[in-house]
Short mmCIF file of C-alpha atoms in Angstrom, two decimals:
data_model
loop_
_atom_site.label_atom_id
_atom_site.label_comp_id
_atom_site.label_asym_id
_atom_site.label_seq_id
_atom_site.Cartn_x
_atom_site.Cartn_y
_atom_site.Cartn_z
CA MET A 1 93.09 104.57 -8.62
CA PRO A 2 94.50 102.43 -11.46
CA PRO A 3 94.50 103.94 -14.95
CA PRO A 4 91.76 102.81 -17.34
CA LEU A 5 92.21 99.56 -19.21
CA ILE A 6 91.13 99.16 -22.82
CA ARG A 7 88.07 96.97 -23.34
CA SER A 8 89.96 94.46 -25.48
CA ALA A 9 92.51 93.75 -22.73
CA THR A 10 92.76 90.17 -21.50
CA LYS A 11 91.24 88.84 -18.32
CA ARG A 12 94.74 88.55 -16.80
CA GLN A 13 95.43 92.23 -17.55
CA PHE A 14 92.04 93.16 -16.11
CA LEU A 15 92.68 91.27 -12.85
CA LEU A 16 96.20 92.61 -12.45
CA GLN A 17 94.96 96.17 -13.07
CA LEU A 18 92.59 95.68 -10.12
CA ASP A 19 95.43 94.32 -7.95
CA LEU A 20 93.88 90.85 -7.96
CA ASP A 21 95.98 87.67 -8.04
CA PRO A 22 94.86 85.56 -11.03
CA SER A 23 95.96 82.36 -9.27
CA ASP A 24 93.91 83.01 -6.10
CA ASP A 25 90.53 81.24 -5.78
CA ARG A 26 89.08 84.34 -4.13
CA THR A 27 89.90 86.28 -7.28
CA SER A 28 87.84 83.82 -9.30
CA GLN A 29 84.90 84.35 -6.96
CA THR A 30 85.24 88.12 -7.21
CA TYR A 31 85.47 87.92 -11.01
CA TRP A 32 82.26 85.87 -11.16
CA LEU A 33 80.45 88.35 -8.92
CA LEU A 34 81.48 91.19 -11.25
CA LYS A 35 80.57 89.16 -14.32
CA ASP A 36 77.22 88.06 -12.90
CA GLU A 37 76.16 91.67 -12.35
CA ALA A 38 77.13 92.49 -15.95
CA ILE A 39 75.28 89.43 -17.28
CA ARG A 40 72.10 90.35 -15.42
CA ALA A 41 72.27 93.93 -16.70
CA TYR A 42 72.92 92.76 -20.26
CA GLU A 43 69.99 90.34 -20.14
CA THR A 44 67.54 92.84 -18.66
CA GLN A 45 68.64 96.09 -20.30
CA LEU A 46 70.42 95.36 -23.59
CA GLN A 47 69.63 91.92 -24.95
CA GLY A 48 67.42 92.15 -28.03
CA ARG A 49 66.78 95.89 -27.58
CA ARG A 50 66.91 97.15 -31.16
CA GLU A 51 65.87 100.69 -30.09
CA LEU A 52 69.19 101.05 -28.24
CA LEU A 53 71.27 100.40 -31.36
CA ARG A 54 73.25 102.94 -33.31
CA PRO A 55 71.37 103.81 -36.53
CA GLU A 56 73.76 101.90 -38.79
CA TYR A 57 72.98 98.68 -36.91
CA ALA A 58 69.22 99.17 -36.53
CA ALA A 59 68.37 96.56 -39.16
CA GLN A 60 70.77 93.95 -37.80
CA ASP A 61 69.41 90.89 -36.02
CA PRO A 62 70.56 89.96 -32.50
CA PRO A 63 72.84 89.16 -30.87
CA TYR A 64 74.52 92.56 -30.79
CA ALA A 65 78.11 93.53 -30.13
CA ALA A 66 78.89 96.20 -27.54
CA ALA A 67 79.84 98.60 -30.34
CA HIS A 68 76.35 98.27 -31.87
CA PHE A 69 74.71 100.05 -28.93
CA THR A 70 74.64 103.82 -28.68
CA ALA A 71 77.15 105.34 -26.29
CA ALA A 72 74.25 106.66 -24.21
CA ALA A 73 72.64 103.20 -23.93
CA PHE A 74 75.90 101.50 -22.97
CA SER A 75 76.72 104.26 -20.49
CA SER A 76 73.26 104.01 -18.95
CA VAL A 77 73.74 100.28 -18.33
CA VAL A 78 77.19 100.93 -16.83
CA GLN A 79 75.65 103.47 -14.45
CA SER A 80 72.84 101.05 -13.62
CA ILE A 81 75.33 98.31 -12.72
CA TYR A 82 77.22 100.74 -10.52
CA SER A 83 74.09 101.94 -8.74
CA ARG A 84 73.00 98.35 -8.02
CA ALA A 85 76.45 97.04 -7.09
CA SER A 86 76.74 94.59 -4.24
CA PRO A 87 78.96 95.35 -1.25
CA GLN A 88 81.44 92.79 -2.63
CA THR A 89 81.74 94.41 -6.08
CA ARG A 90 81.43 98.10 -5.20
CA PRO A 91 85.10 98.49 -4.09
CA TYR A 92 86.29 97.22 -7.49
CA TYR A 93 83.88 99.46 -9.37
CA ASN A 94 85.11 102.42 -7.31
CA LYS A 95 88.59 101.79 -8.74
CA GLY A 96 87.20 102.39 -12.22
CA CYS A 97 85.31 105.66 -11.71
CA ASN A 98 86.38 108.93 -13.29
CA ALA A 99 85.20 112.53 -13.07
CA GLN A 100 83.07 112.18 -16.22
CA GLY A 101 81.01 109.37 -14.67
CA ASP A 102 82.57 106.63 -16.79
CA ASN A 103 83.67 103.37 -15.23
CA TRP A 104 86.31 101.33 -17.06
CA VAL A 105 85.89 98.30 -14.76
CA ILE A 106 82.19 97.91 -15.55
CA SER A 107 82.71 98.85 -19.21
CA TRP A 108 85.38 96.15 -19.58
CA MET A 109 83.14 93.50 -18.03
CA LEU A 110 80.01 94.51 -19.96
CA TYR A 111 82.01 94.61 -23.20
CA HIS A 112 83.18 91.04 -22.56
CA VAL A 113 79.68 89.87 -21.71
CA CYS A 114 78.48 91.31 -25.05
CA ARG A 115 81.50 89.92 -26.84
CA TYR A 116 80.75 86.35 -25.89
CA ARG A 117 77.16 86.69 -27.05
CA ASP A 118 77.55 88.59 -30.31
CA GLY A 119 78.38 85.55 -32.45
CA ARG A 120 81.67 86.86 -33.82
CA ASN A 121 83.87 85.04 -31.36
CA ILE A 122 84.85 81.50 -32.37
CA ARG A 123 84.90 80.37 -28.76
CA ALA A 124 81.43 81.79 -28.18
CA ARG A 125 80.09 79.65 -31.03
CA SER A 126 81.79 76.60 -29.56
CA ARG A 127 80.96 74.76 -26.38
CA GLU A 128 83.23 77.18 -24.48
CA PHE A 129 80.72 80.01 -24.21
CA HIS A 130 82.59 81.77 -21.42
CA ALA A 131 86.07 81.09 -22.70
CA ASP A 132 87.06 84.56 -21.52
CA ASP A 133 87.14 82.97 -18.10
CA ASP A 134 90.51 81.46 -18.85
CA LEU A 135 93.59 83.58 -18.32
CA GLU A 136 95.07 83.17 -21.77
CA ASP A 137 95.50 86.06 -24.16
CA SER A 138 92.45 86.60 -26.34
CA GLY A 139 94.33 85.29 -29.37
CA SER A 140 95.27 82.04 -27.70
CA SER A 141 93.94 78.78 -29.00
CA GLY A 142 94.33 76.97 -25.69
CA SER A 143 91.26 75.41 -24.18
CA SER A 144 89.55 76.85 -21.17
CA SER A 145 89.59 74.99 -17.89
CA ALA A 146 85.90 75.75 -17.77
CA SER A 147 84.96 73.90 -20.95
CA LEU A 148 82.18 71.37 -21.05
CA GLY A 149 84.48 68.52 -22.03
CA SER A 150 85.60 67.77 -18.49
CA LYS A 151 84.38 68.89 -15.11
CA PRO A 152 87.10 70.86 -13.31
CA THR A 153 87.63 69.92 -9.68
CA GLY A 154 85.52 71.89 -7.20
CA MET A 155 83.21 73.31 -9.86
CA PHE A 156 79.57 72.81 -10.88
CA TYR A 157 77.79 73.18 -14.19
CA ASP A 158 75.85 76.44 -14.55
CA ALA A 159 73.36 76.03 -17.38
CA ALA A 160 72.54 79.75 -17.50
CA ARG A 161 76.15 80.49 -18.33
CA ASN A 162 76.76 77.31 -20.32
CA GLY A 163 79.85 76.30 -18.35
CA TYR A 164 81.39 75.29 -15.08
CA ARG A 165 81.92 77.65 -12.17
CA ARG A 166 83.08 77.53 -8.58
#
């Protein structure tokens, strides 16, 4: 089992930690399956849920950052994602389990889903809502291949995610 990865690690680091080849199209499909499960959980269990916030953020308006939620609320969503995992994503989630019931794979993905909705990220406020889907370091100013400016080959526009996907 690979060691845990910090939530702020890049997509490239995340994929490599899971022994996935960032240049392989199958990796992109796997990544989107993982991300889609996190997006659905965020939208149904966290989005706009003020009662799940830590007290110091209770008066803040949405969208919320991952750090604004209580540890118990975030952990509950992580466990929910794991329990509802598809056969395609379960093997990757199994790589992130520990004895305490935490799962760094799901936590990393859910953190990034929150991150690109919390309004702090410059890319999230731009037309590149899912700019984490590029493989650049998080501090990079390069444009994502999934931006709205041009349609990447072999991809379609997904309005729910405000970008192109395979």
